[in-house]
Amino acid sequence: GQQLNQSPQSMFIQEGEDVSMNCTSSSIFNTWLWYKQDPGEGPVLLIALYKAGELTSNGRLTAQFGITRKDSFLNISASIPSDVGIYFCAGVMKTSYDKVIFGPGTSLSVIP
Amino acid sequence: GAGVSQSPSNKVTEKGKDVELRCDPISGHTALYWYRQSLGQGLEFLIYFQGNSAPDKSGLPSDRFSAERTGESVSTLTIQRTQQEDSAVYLCASSLSGVETQYFGPGTRLLVL
């Protein structure tokens, strides 16, 4: 079945550093989504990407929809302690309904 | 409340017992999704409801798992004869229009001893 790979699996960075993580798949997706999950909470949508090559920003976050439609990356600039959490990518396939596949997540730790 | 709520927040049960997990979606949201998140893993799709019908049950791991939704509102996920490998966080999400607009609940943490 469809599977997403995320890298790195975990990151430990200093506050103020930039972060880059990516998501790859052998399948083509129509939409890419990036979520953040805080401990004990459900994931919250950060950015949605709808078009191959699209580059979208949300504050300090920037994400891109890969040209091949099989990958996406997320950058976080000038990290702060509240960026700590697990970041999930998700690919959406348009069938008779929207089928979403989640990646395994990247765990981010920010050292003050 | 304004968001998706789930109950119980935590559930500890013995192997072989049945459990029911409840999801209250955001009012008016016609789409409802159940996911399972095992420790350190991503979200595994279980089932999707559009209104009260379930177009896709393909993610349910076995016939011990079932779900229903009534009144285009509350949904219940039932796990019969629980096994230790069922231990996970079960997340519910609801959406008005499209999966990219789904809002997640806080989850139910299930531990099967």
mmCIF file with all atom_site columns, C-alpha atoms in Angstrom:
data_model
loop_
_atom_site.group_PDB
_atom_site.id
_atom_site.type_symbol
_atom_site.label_atom_id
_atom_site.label_alt_id
_atom_site.label_comp_id
_atom_site.label_asym_id
_atom_site.label_entity_id
_atom_site.label_seq_id
_atom_site.pdbx_PDB_ins_code
_atom_site.Cartn_x
_atom_site.Cartn_y
_atom_site.Cartn_z
_atom_site.occupancy
_atom_site.B_iso_or_equiv
_atom_site.pdbx_formal_charge
_atom_site.auth_seq_id
_atom_site.auth_comp_id
_atom_site.auth_asym_id
_atom_site.auth_atom_id
_atom_site.pdbx_PDB_model_num
ATOM 1   C CA . GLY A 1 1   ? 0.000   0.000  0.000  1.00 0.00 ? 1   GLY A CA 1
ATOM 2   C CA . GLN A 1 2   ? 0.933   3.637  -0.016 1.00 0.00 ? 2   GLN A CA 1
ATOM 3   C CA . GLN A 1 3   ? 3.626   4.644  2.418  1.00 0.00 ? 3   GLN A CA 1
ATOM 4   C CA . LEU A 1 4   ? 5.295   7.908  3.331  1.00 0.00 ? 4   LEU A CA 1
ATOM 5   C CA . ASN A 1 5   ? 8.835   8.258  4.616  1.00 0.00 ? 5   ASN A CA 1
ATOM 6   C CA . GLN A 1 6   ? 9.850   11.198 6.761  1.00 0.00 ? 6   GLN A CA 1
ATOM 7   C CA . SER A 1 7   ? 13.350  12.305 7.606  1.00 0.00 ? 7   SER A CA 1
ATOM 8   C CA . PRO A 1 8   ? 14.936  12.889 9.909  1.00 0.00 ? 8   PRO A CA 1
ATOM 9   C CA . GLN A 1 9   ? 13.144  10.738 12.455 1.00 0.00 ? 9   GLN A CA 1
ATOM 10  C CA . SER A 1 10  ? 14.181  13.122 15.238 1.00 0.00 ? 10  SER A CA 1
ATOM 11  C CA . MET A 1 11  ? 16.086  16.372 15.600 1.00 0.00 ? 11  MET A CA 1
ATOM 12  C CA . PHE A 1 12  ? 17.710  18.212 18.479 1.00 0.00 ? 12  PHE A CA 1
ATOM 13  C CA . ILE A 1 13  ? 18.504  21.836 17.661 1.00 0.00 ? 13  ILE A CA 1
ATOM 14  C CA . GLN A 1 14  ? 19.486  25.046 19.395 1.00 0.00 ? 14  GLN A CA 1
ATOM 15  C CA . GLU A 1 15  ? 16.929  27.793 19.737 1.00 0.00 ? 15  GLU A CA 1
ATOM 16  C CA . GLY A 1 16  ? 17.274  30.193 16.832 1.00 0.00 ? 16  GLY A CA 1
ATOM 17  C CA . GLU A 1 17  ? 18.449  27.592 14.332 1.00 0.00 ? 17  GLU A CA 1
ATOM 18  C CA . ASP A 1 18  ? 16.591  26.807 11.146 1.00 0.00 ? 18  ASP A CA 1
ATOM 19  C CA . VAL A 1 19  ? 15.053  23.359 10.671 1.00 0.00 ? 19  VAL A CA 1
ATOM 20  C CA . SER A 1 20  ? 14.398  21.357 7.540  1.00 0.00 ? 20  SER A CA 1
ATOM 21  C CA . MET A 1 21  ? 12.491  18.098 7.267  1.00 0.00 ? 21  MET A CA 1
ATOM 22  C CA . ASN A 1 22  ? 11.118  16.209 4.316  1.00 0.00 ? 22  ASN A CA 1
ATOM 23  C CA . CYS A 1 23  ? 8.666   13.619 3.247  1.00 0.00 ? 23  CYS A CA 1
ATOM 24  C CA . THR A 1 24  ? 8.928   11.212 0.320  1.00 0.00 ? 24  THR A CA 1
ATOM 25  C CA . SER A 1 25  ? 6.721   8.601  -1.246 1.00 0.00 ? 25  SER A CA 1
ATOM 26  C CA . SER A 1 26  ? 6.620   6.208  -4.157 1.00 0.00 ? 26  SER A CA 1
ATOM 27  C CA . SER A 1 27  ? 3.044   7.368  -4.823 1.00 0.00 ? 27  SER A CA 1
ATOM 28  C CA . ILE A 1 28  ? 1.757   10.567 -6.363 1.00 0.00 ? 28  ILE A CA 1
ATOM 29  C CA . PHE A 1 29  ? -0.455  12.774 -4.222 1.00 0.00 ? 29  PHE A CA 1
ATOM 30  C CA . ASN A 1 30  ? -2.861  15.556 -5.136 1.00 0.00 ? 30  ASN A CA 1
ATOM 31  C CA . THR A 1 31  ? -2.387  17.446 -1.902 1.00 0.00 ? 31  THR A CA 1
ATOM 32  C CA . TRP A 1 32  ? 0.321   17.556 0.752  1.00 0.00 ? 32  TRP A CA 1
ATOM 33  C CA . LEU A 1 33  ? -0.439  18.502 4.345  1.00 0.00 ? 33  LEU A CA 1
ATOM 34  C CA . TRP A 1 34  ? 1.874   19.286 7.239  1.00 0.00 ? 34  TRP A CA 1
ATOM 35  C CA . TYR A 1 35  ? 0.675   18.867 10.833 1.00 0.00 ? 35  TYR A CA 1
ATOM 36  C CA . LYS A 1 36  ? 2.165   19.493 14.272 1.00 0.00 ? 36  LYS A CA 1
ATOM 37  C CA . GLN A 1 37  ? 1.232   17.406 17.281 1.00 0.00 ? 37  GLN A CA 1
ATOM 38  C CA . ASP A 1 38  ? 1.880   18.541 20.837 1.00 0.00 ? 38  ASP A CA 1
ATOM 39  C CA . PRO A 1 39  ? 2.004   15.945 23.643 1.00 0.00 ? 39  PRO A CA 1
ATOM 40  C CA . GLY A 1 40  ? -1.453  14.764 24.631 1.00 0.00 ? 40  GLY A CA 1
ATOM 41  C CA . GLU A 1 41  ? -3.135  16.589 21.778 1.00 0.00 ? 41  GLU A CA 1
ATOM 42  C CA . GLY A 1 42  ? -4.370  15.785 18.306 1.00 0.00 ? 42  GLY A CA 1
ATOM 43  C CA . PRO A 1 43  ? -2.455  17.024 15.255 1.00 0.00 ? 43  PRO A CA 1
ATOM 44  C CA . VAL A 1 44  ? -3.059  20.581 14.075 1.00 0.00 ? 44  VAL A CA 1
ATOM 45  C CA . LEU A 1 45  ? -2.780  21.567 10.426 1.00 0.00 ? 45  LEU A CA 1
ATOM 46  C CA . LEU A 1 46  ? 0.124   23.914 9.681  1.00 0.00 ? 46  LEU A CA 1
ATOM 47  C CA . ILE A 1 47  ? 0.212   24.175 5.902  1.00 0.00 ? 47  ILE A CA 1
ATOM 48  C CA . ALA A 1 48  ? -1.718  22.696 2.977  1.00 0.00 ? 48  ALA A CA 1
ATOM 49  C CA . LEU A 1 49  ? -0.196  22.437 -0.512 1.00 0.00 ? 49  LEU A CA 1
ATOM 50  C CA . TYR A 1 50  ? -2.359  21.839 -3.563 1.00 0.00 ? 50  TYR A CA 1
ATOM 51  C CA . LYS A 1 51  ? -0.169  22.205 -6.633 1.00 0.00 ? 51  LYS A CA 1
ATOM 52  C CA . ALA A 1 52  ? 3.114   20.691 -7.778 1.00 0.00 ? 52  ALA A CA 1
ATOM 53  C CA . GLY A 1 53  ? 5.921   23.185 -7.237 1.00 0.00 ? 53  GLY A CA 1
ATOM 54  C CA . GLU A 1 54  ? 3.833   25.303 -4.876 1.00 0.00 ? 54  GLU A CA 1
ATOM 55  C CA . LEU A 1 55  ? 5.755   27.085 -2.128 1.00 0.00 ? 55  LEU A CA 1
ATOM 56  C CA . THR A 1 56  ? 3.659   28.286 0.800  1.00 0.00 ? 56  THR A CA 1
ATOM 57  C CA . SER A 1 57  ? 4.563   30.121 3.980  1.00 0.00 ? 57  SER A CA 1
ATOM 58  C CA . ASN A 1 58  ? 2.821   30.435 7.319  1.00 0.00 ? 58  ASN A CA 1
ATOM 59  C CA . GLY A 1 59  ? 4.818   32.738 9.565  1.00 0.00 ? 59  GLY A CA 1
ATOM 60  C CA . ARG A 1 60  ? 8.200   31.107 10.182 1.00 0.00 ? 60  ARG A CA 1
ATOM 61  C CA . LEU A 1 61  ? 7.092   27.951 8.369  1.00 0.00 ? 61  LEU A CA 1
ATOM 62  C CA . THR A 1 62  ? 7.625   27.331 4.673  1.00 0.00 ? 62  THR A CA 1
ATOM 63  C CA . ALA A 1 63  ? 6.590   24.207 2.822  1.00 0.00 ? 63  ALA A CA 1
ATOM 64  C CA . GLN A 1 64  ? 6.896   23.077 -0.776 1.00 0.00 ? 64  GLN A CA 1
ATOM 65  C CA . PHE A 1 65  ? 5.005   20.575 -2.901 1.00 0.00 ? 65  PHE A CA 1
ATOM 66  C CA . GLY A 1 66  ? 7.599   18.653 -4.910 1.00 0.00 ? 66  GLY A CA 1
ATOM 67  C CA . ILE A 1 67  ? 7.491   18.870 -8.684 1.00 0.00 ? 67  ILE A CA 1
ATOM 68  C CA . THR A 1 68  ? 7.205   15.095 -9.014 1.00 0.00 ? 68  THR A CA 1
ATOM 69  C CA . ARG A 1 69  ? 4.228   15.194 -6.598 1.00 0.00 ? 69  ARG A CA 1
ATOM 70  C CA . LYS A 1 70  ? 5.978   12.463 -4.620 1.00 0.00 ? 70  LYS A CA 1
ATOM 71  C CA . ASP A 1 71  ? 7.671   14.625 -2.025 1.00 0.00 ? 71  ASP A CA 1
ATOM 72  C CA . SER A 1 72  ? 7.370   17.700 0.144  1.00 0.00 ? 72  SER A CA 1
ATOM 73  C CA . PHE A 1 73  ? 9.525   19.564 2.598  1.00 0.00 ? 73  PHE A CA 1
ATOM 74  C CA . LEU A 1 74  ? 8.921   21.797 5.590  1.00 0.00 ? 74  LEU A CA 1
ATOM 75  C CA . ASN A 1 75  ? 11.293  24.465 6.849  1.00 0.00 ? 75  ASN A CA 1
ATOM 76  C CA . ILE A 1 76  ? 11.072  26.260 10.168 1.00 0.00 ? 76  ILE A CA 1
ATOM 77  C CA . SER A 1 77  ? 13.163  29.382 10.528 1.00 0.00 ? 77  SER A CA 1
ATOM 78  C CA . ALA A 1 78  ? 14.550  30.822 13.767 1.00 0.00 ? 78  ALA A CA 1
ATOM 79  C CA . SER A 1 79  ? 13.214  28.010 15.947 1.00 0.00 ? 79  SER A CA 1
ATOM 80  C CA . ILE A 1 80  ? 11.744  28.781 19.372 1.00 0.00 ? 80  ILE A CA 1
ATOM 81  C CA . PRO A 1 81  ? 11.000  26.464 22.311 1.00 0.00 ? 81  PRO A CA 1
ATOM 82  C CA . SER A 1 82  ? 7.298   26.186 21.459 1.00 0.00 ? 82  SER A CA 1
ATOM 83  C CA . ASP A 1 83  ? 8.224   24.591 18.124 1.00 0.00 ? 83  ASP A CA 1
ATOM 84  C CA . VAL A 1 84  ? 8.863   21.385 20.080 1.00 0.00 ? 84  VAL A CA 1
ATOM 85  C CA . GLY A 1 85  ? 6.582   18.585 18.974 1.00 0.00 ? 85  GLY A CA 1
ATOM 86  C CA . ILE A 1 86  ? 6.072   15.955 16.319 1.00 0.00 ? 86  ILE A CA 1
ATOM 87  C CA . TYR A 1 87  ? 5.655   17.086 12.732 1.00 0.00 ? 87  TYR A CA 1
ATOM 88  C CA . PHE A 1 88  ? 3.687   14.858 10.382 1.00 0.00 ? 88  PHE A CA 1
ATOM 89  C CA . CYS A 1 89  ? 3.394   15.047 6.650  1.00 0.00 ? 89  CYS A CA 1
ATOM 90  C CA . ALA A 1 90  ? 0.318   13.632 4.983  1.00 0.00 ? 90  ALA A CA 1
ATOM 91  C CA . GLY A 1 91  ? -0.484  12.972 1.357  1.00 0.00 ? 91  GLY A CA 1
ATOM 92  C CA . VAL A 1 92  ? -4.027  13.139 0.015  1.00 0.00 ? 92  VAL A CA 1
ATOM 93  C CA . MET A 1 93  ? -5.288  11.061 -2.887 1.00 0.00 ? 93  MET A CA 1
ATOM 94  C CA . LYS A 1 94  ? -8.480  12.047 -4.632 1.00 0.00 ? 94  LYS A CA 1
ATOM 95  C CA . THR A 1 95  ? -10.574 8.933  -5.090 1.00 0.00 ? 95  THR A CA 1
ATOM 96  C CA . SER A 1 96  ? -14.317 8.775  -4.541 1.00 0.00 ? 96  SER A CA 1
ATOM 97  C CA . TYR A 1 97  ? -13.393 10.641 -1.395 1.00 0.00 ? 97  TYR A CA 1
ATOM 98  C CA . ASP A 1 98  ? -10.192 12.158 -0.021 1.00 0.00 ? 98  ASP A CA 1
ATOM 99  C CA . LYS A 1 99  ? -7.901  9.412  1.239  1.00 0.00 ? 99  LYS A CA 1
ATOM 100 C CA . VAL A 1 100 ? -5.109  10.665 3.476  1.00 0.00 ? 100 VAL A CA 1
ATOM 101 C CA . ILE A 1 101 ? -1.890  8.824  4.283  1.00 0.00 ? 101 ILE A CA 1
ATOM 102 C CA . PHE A 1 102 ? 0.272   10.020 7.186  1.00 0.00 ? 102 PHE A CA 1
ATOM 103 C CA . GLY A 1 103 ? 4.017   9.802  7.519  1.00 0.00 ? 103 GLY A CA 1
ATOM 104 C CA . PRO A 1 104 ? 5.634   8.435  10.695 1.00 0.00 ? 104 PRO A CA 1
ATOM 105 C CA . GLY A 1 105 ? 6.592   11.898 11.946 1.00 0.00 ? 105 GLY A CA 1
ATOM 106 C CA . THR A 1 106 ? 9.679   13.920 12.798 1.00 0.00 ? 106 THR A CA 1
ATOM 107 C CA . SER A 1 107 ? 10.216  14.642 16.481 1.00 0.00 ? 107 SER A CA 1
ATOM 108 C CA . LEU A 1 108 ? 11.680  18.099 17.076 1.00 0.00 ? 108 LEU A CA 1
ATOM 109 C CA . SER A 1 109 ? 13.377  19.153 20.289 1.00 0.00 ? 109 SER A CA 1
ATOM 110 C CA . VAL A 1 110 ? 14.574  22.739 20.759 1.00 0.00 ? 110 VAL A CA 1
ATOM 111 C CA . ILE A 1 111 ? 17.282  23.443 23.295 1.00 0.00 ? 111 ILE A CA 1
ATOM 112 C CA . PRO A 1 112 ? 16.899  26.922 24.814 1.00 0.00 ? 112 PRO A CA 1
ATOM 113 C CA . GLY B 2 1   ? -17.689 22.932 23.153 1.00 0.00 ? 1   GLY B CA 1
ATOM 114 C CA . ALA B 2 2   ? -16.262 24.312 19.957 1.00 0.00 ? 2   ALA B CA 1
ATOM 115 C CA . GLY B 2 3   ? -13.871 21.484 19.160 1.00 0.00 ? 3   GLY B CA 1
ATOM 116 C CA . VAL B 2 4   ? -13.899 17.729 18.669 1.00 0.00 ? 4   VAL B CA 1
ATOM 117 C CA . SER B 2 5   ? -14.204 15.915 21.971 1.00 0.00 ? 5   SER B CA 1
ATOM 118 C CA . GLN B 2 6   ? -13.408 12.307 22.770 1.00 0.00 ? 6   GLN B CA 1
ATOM 119 C CA . SER B 2 7   ? -14.143 10.138 25.754 1.00 0.00 ? 7   SER B CA 1
ATOM 120 C CA . PRO B 2 8   ? -12.768 8.616  27.775 1.00 0.00 ? 8   PRO B CA 1
ATOM 121 C CA . SER B 2 9   ? -9.441  10.402 27.635 1.00 0.00 ? 9   SER B CA 1
ATOM 122 C CA . ASN B 2 10  ? -7.729  7.326  29.053 1.00 0.00 ? 10  ASN B CA 1
ATOM 123 C CA . LYS B 2 11  ? -8.861  3.716  29.249 1.00 0.00 ? 11  LYS B CA 1
ATOM 124 C CA . VAL B 2 12  ? -7.116  0.784  30.855 1.00 0.00 ? 12  VAL B CA 1
ATOM 125 C CA . THR B 2 13  ? -8.677  -2.608 30.234 1.00 0.00 ? 13  THR B CA 1
ATOM 126 C CA . GLU B 2 14  ? -7.857  -6.259 30.520 1.00 0.00 ? 14  GLU B CA 1
ATOM 127 C CA . LYS B 2 15  ? -7.110  -8.424 27.541 1.00 0.00 ? 15  LYS B CA 1
ATOM 128 C CA . GLY B 2 16  ? -10.293 -9.977 26.215 1.00 0.00 ? 16  GLY B CA 1
ATOM 129 C CA . LYS B 2 17  ? -12.639 -7.219 27.370 1.00 0.00 ? 17  LYS B CA 1
ATOM 130 C CA . ASP B 2 18  ? -14.653 -5.028 24.997 1.00 0.00 ? 18  ASP B CA 1
ATOM 131 C CA . VAL B 2 19  ? -14.176 -1.246 24.902 1.00 0.00 ? 19  VAL B CA 1
ATOM 132 C CA . GLU B 2 20  ? -16.189 1.612  23.431 1.00 0.00 ? 20  GLU B CA 1
ATOM 133 C CA . LEU B 2 21  ? -14.583 4.879  22.443 1.00 0.00 ? 21  LEU B CA 1
ATOM 134 C CA . ARG B 2 22  ? -16.718 7.931  21.789 1.00 0.00 ? 22  ARG B CA 1
ATOM 135 C CA . CYS B 2 23  ? -16.225 10.893 19.471 1.00 0.00 ? 23  CYS B CA 1
ATOM 136 C CA . ASP B 2 24  ? -18.301 14.080 19.464 1.00 0.00 ? 24  ASP B CA 1
ATOM 137 C CA . PRO B 2 25  ? -17.505 15.979 16.265 1.00 0.00 ? 25  PRO B CA 1
ATOM 138 C CA . ILE B 2 26  ? -17.826 19.688 15.688 1.00 0.00 ? 26  ILE B CA 1
ATOM 139 C CA . SER B 2 27  ? -21.494 20.520 15.180 1.00 0.00 ? 27  SER B CA 1
ATOM 140 C CA . GLY B 2 28  ? -22.452 20.469 11.503 1.00 0.00 ? 28  GLY B CA 1
ATOM 141 C CA . HIS B 2 29  ? -19.388 18.558 10.334 1.00 0.00 ? 29  HIS B CA 1
ATOM 142 C CA . THR B 2 30  ? -20.607 15.810 8.041  1.00 0.00 ? 30  THR B CA 1
ATOM 143 C CA . ALA B 2 31  ? -17.321 13.935 7.665  1.00 0.00 ? 31  ALA B CA 1
ATOM 144 C CA . LEU B 2 32  ? -15.811 11.996 10.556 1.00 0.00 ? 32  LEU B CA 1
ATOM 145 C CA . TYR B 2 33  ? -12.568 10.028 10.635 1.00 0.00 ? 33  TYR B CA 1
ATOM 146 C CA . TRP B 2 34  ? -11.048 7.553  13.088 1.00 0.00 ? 34  TRP B CA 1
ATOM 147 C CA . TYR B 2 35  ? -7.278  6.998  13.267 1.00 0.00 ? 35  TYR B CA 1
ATOM 148 C CA . ARG B 2 36  ? -4.994  4.905  15.435 1.00 0.00 ? 36  ARG B CA 1
ATOM 149 C CA . GLN B 2 37  ? -1.603  6.140  16.590 1.00 0.00 ? 37  GLN B CA 1
ATOM 150 C CA . SER B 2 38  ? 0.740   3.602  18.101 1.00 0.00 ? 38  SER B CA 1
ATOM 151 C CA . LEU B 2 39  ? 3.637   4.767  20.258 1.00 0.00 ? 39  LEU B CA 1
ATOM 152 C CA . GLY B 2 40  ? 6.115   6.723  18.167 1.00 0.00 ? 40  GLY B CA 1
ATOM 153 C CA . GLN B 2 41  ? 4.197   6.098  14.958 1.00 0.00 ? 41  GLN B CA 1
ATOM 154 C CA . GLY B 2 42  ? 2.200   8.136  12.528 1.00 0.00 ? 42  GLY B CA 1
ATOM 155 C CA . LEU B 2 43  ? -1.546  8.032  12.211 1.00 0.00 ? 43  LEU B CA 1
ATOM 156 C CA . GLU B 2 44  ? -3.113  4.916  10.764 1.00 0.00 ? 44  GLU B CA 1
ATOM 157 C CA . PHE B 2 45  ? -6.467  5.478  9.038  1.00 0.00 ? 45  PHE B CA 1
ATOM 158 C CA . LEU B 2 46  ? -9.251  3.251  10.383 1.00 0.00 ? 46  LEU B CA 1
ATOM 159 C CA . ILE B 2 47  ? -12.608 4.391  9.025  1.00 0.00 ? 47  ILE B CA 1
ATOM 160 C CA . TYR B 2 48  ? -14.323 7.368  7.407  1.00 0.00 ? 48  TYR B CA 1
ATOM 161 C CA . PHE B 2 49  ? -17.963 8.428  7.776  1.00 0.00 ? 49  PHE B CA 1
ATOM 162 C CA . GLN B 2 50  ? -19.848 10.752 5.457  1.00 0.00 ? 50  GLN B CA 1
ATOM 163 C CA . GLY B 2 51  ? -23.034 11.472 7.329  1.00 0.00 ? 51  GLY B CA 1
ATOM 164 C CA . ASN B 2 52  ? -24.061 8.195  8.934  1.00 0.00 ? 52  ASN B CA 1
ATOM 165 C CA . SER B 2 53  ? -22.621 5.937  6.259  1.00 0.00 ? 53  SER B CA 1
ATOM 166 C CA . ALA B 2 54  ? -19.085 4.623  6.038  1.00 0.00 ? 54  ALA B CA 1
ATOM 167 C CA . PRO B 2 55  ? -17.791 4.618  2.434  1.00 0.00 ? 55  PRO B CA 1
ATOM 168 C CA . ASP B 2 56  ? -14.428 3.293  3.544  1.00 0.00 ? 56  ASP B CA 1
ATOM 169 C CA . LYS B 2 57  ? -13.917 0.736  6.288  1.00 0.00 ? 57  LYS B CA 1
ATOM 170 C CA . SER B 2 58  ? -10.723 -0.580 4.748  1.00 0.00 ? 58  SER B CA 1
ATOM 171 C CA . GLY B 2 59  ? -8.508  0.547  7.587  1.00 0.00 ? 59  GLY B CA 1
ATOM 172 C CA . LEU B 2 60  ? -10.186 -1.476 10.317 1.00 0.00 ? 60  LEU B CA 1
ATOM 173 C CA . PRO B 2 61  ? -7.478  -3.951 11.423 1.00 0.00 ? 61  PRO B CA 1
ATOM 174 C CA . SER B 2 62  ? -9.762  -6.910 12.054 1.00 0.00 ? 62  SER B CA 1
ATOM 175 C CA . ASP B 2 63  ? -13.389 -7.903 12.530 1.00 0.00 ? 63  ASP B CA 1
ATOM 176 C CA . ARG B 2 64  ? -12.964 -7.137 16.242 1.00 0.00 ? 64  ARG B CA 1
ATOM 177 C CA . PHE B 2 65  ? -13.133 -3.463 15.292 1.00 0.00 ? 65  PHE B CA 1
ATOM 178 C CA . SER B 2 66  ? -16.397 -1.768 14.372 1.00 0.00 ? 66  SER B CA 1
ATOM 179 C CA . ALA B 2 67  ? -17.720 1.756  14.309 1.00 0.00 ? 67  ALA B CA 1
ATOM 180 C CA . GLU B 2 68  ? -21.037 3.460  13.942 1.00 0.00 ? 68  GLU B CA 1
ATOM 181 C CA . ARG B 2 69  ? -22.310 6.971  13.673 1.00 0.00 ? 69  ARG B CA 1
ATOM 182 C CA . THR B 2 70  ? -25.814 8.146  14.493 1.00 0.00 ? 70  THR B CA 1
ATOM 183 C CA . GLY B 2 71  ? -27.662 11.353 13.767 1.00 0.00 ? 71  GLY B CA 1
ATOM 184 C CA . GLU B 2 72  ? -24.723 12.633 11.716 1.00 0.00 ? 72  GLU B CA 1
ATOM 185 C CA . SER B 2 73  ? -23.141 13.401 15.048 1.00 0.00 ? 73  SER B CA 1
ATOM 186 C CA . VAL B 2 74  ? -21.644 11.117 17.663 1.00 0.00 ? 74  VAL B CA 1
ATOM 187 C CA . SER B 2 75  ? -19.543 8.162  16.597 1.00 0.00 ? 75  SER B CA 1
ATOM 188 C CA . THR B 2 76  ? -18.537 5.123  18.598 1.00 0.00 ? 76  THR B CA 1
ATOM 189 C CA . LEU B 2 77  ? -15.547 2.897  17.882 1.00 0.00 ? 77  LEU B CA 1
ATOM 190 C CA . THR B 2 78  ? -15.901 -0.532 19.476 1.00 0.00 ? 78  THR B CA 1
ATOM 191 C CA . ILE B 2 79  ? -13.078 -2.984 19.970 1.00 0.00 ? 79  ILE B CA 1
ATOM 192 C CA . GLN B 2 80  ? -14.174 -6.458 20.975 1.00 0.00 ? 80  GLN B CA 1
ATOM 193 C CA . ARG B 2 81  ? -11.983 -8.992 22.793 1.00 0.00 ? 81  ARG B CA 1
ATOM 194 C CA . THR B 2 82  ? -9.159  -6.483 23.128 1.00 0.00 ? 82  THR B CA 1
ATOM 195 C CA . GLN B 2 83  ? -5.576  -7.606 22.602 1.00 0.00 ? 83  GLN B CA 1
ATOM 196 C CA . GLN B 2 84  ? -2.392  -6.035 23.906 1.00 0.00 ? 84  GLN B CA 1
ATOM 197 C CA . GLU B 2 85  ? -1.481  -4.872 20.395 1.00 0.00 ? 85  GLU B CA 1
ATOM 198 C CA . ASP B 2 86  ? -4.637  -2.736 20.413 1.00 0.00 ? 86  ASP B CA 1
ATOM 199 C CA . SER B 2 87  ? -2.922  -0.415 22.895 1.00 0.00 ? 87  SER B CA 1
ATOM 200 C CA . ALA B 2 88  ? -2.604  2.952  21.178 1.00 0.00 ? 88  ALA B CA 1
ATOM 201 C CA . VAL B 2 89  ? -4.051  6.433  21.005 1.00 0.00 ? 89  VAL B CA 1
ATOM 202 C CA . TYR B 2 90  ? -7.306  6.498  19.047 1.00 0.00 ? 90  TYR B CA 1
ATOM 203 C CA . LEU B 2 91  ? -7.900  9.858  17.387 1.00 0.00 ? 91  LEU B CA 1
ATOM 204 C CA . CYS B 2 92  ? -11.090 11.171 15.887 1.00 0.00 ? 92  CYS B CA 1
ATOM 205 C CA . ALA B 2 93  ? -11.358 14.066 13.452 1.00 0.00 ? 93  ALA B CA 1
ATOM 206 C CA . SER B 2 94  ? -14.260 15.843 11.803 1.00 0.00 ? 94  SER B CA 1
ATOM 207 C CA . SER B 2 95  ? -14.523 18.006 8.732  1.00 0.00 ? 95  SER B CA 1
ATOM 208 C CA . LEU B 2 96  ? -17.067 20.141 6.949  1.00 0.00 ? 96  LEU B CA 1
ATOM 209 C CA . SER B 2 97  ? -15.446 20.053 3.533  1.00 0.00 ? 97  SER B CA 1
ATOM 210 C CA . GLY B 2 98  ? -12.476 17.897 2.695  1.00 0.00 ? 98  GLY B CA 1
ATOM 211 C CA . VAL B 2 99  ? -9.872  16.038 4.664  1.00 0.00 ? 99  VAL B CA 1
ATOM 212 C CA . GLU B 2 100 ? -7.481  18.991 4.653  1.00 0.00 ? 100 GLU B CA 1
ATOM 213 C CA . THR B 2 101 ? -9.910  20.855 6.889  1.00 0.00 ? 101 THR B CA 1
ATOM 214 C CA . GLN B 2 102 ? -10.248 18.076 9.432  1.00 0.00 ? 102 GLN B CA 1
ATOM 215 C CA . TYR B 2 103 ? -10.002 19.021 13.095 1.00 0.00 ? 103 TYR B CA 1
ATOM 216 C CA . PHE B 2 104 ? -8.676  16.438 15.503 1.00 0.00 ? 104 PHE B CA 1
ATOM 217 C CA . GLY B 2 105 ? -9.832  15.595 18.981 1.00 0.00 ? 105 GLY B CA 1
ATOM 218 C CA . PRO B 2 106 ? -7.341  15.015 21.801 1.00 0.00 ? 106 PRO B CA 1
ATOM 219 C CA . GLY B 2 107 ? -7.583  11.235 21.488 1.00 0.00 ? 107 GLY B CA 1
ATOM 220 C CA . THR B 2 108 ? -8.333  8.305  23.763 1.00 0.00 ? 108 THR B CA 1
ATOM 221 C CA . ARG B 2 109 ? -5.298  6.551  25.193 1.00 0.00 ? 109 ARG B CA 1
ATOM 222 C CA . LEU B 2 110 ? -6.079  2.843  25.385 1.00 0.00 ? 110 LEU B CA 1
ATOM 223 C CA . LEU B 2 111 ? -3.917  0.444  27.356 1.00 0.00 ? 111 LEU B CA 1
ATOM 224 C CA . VAL B 2 112 ? -4.694  -3.246 27.221 1.00 0.00 ? 112 VAL B CA 1
ATOM 225 C CA . LEU B 2 113 ? -3.069  -5.227 30.005 1.00 0.00 ? 113 LEU B CA 1
#
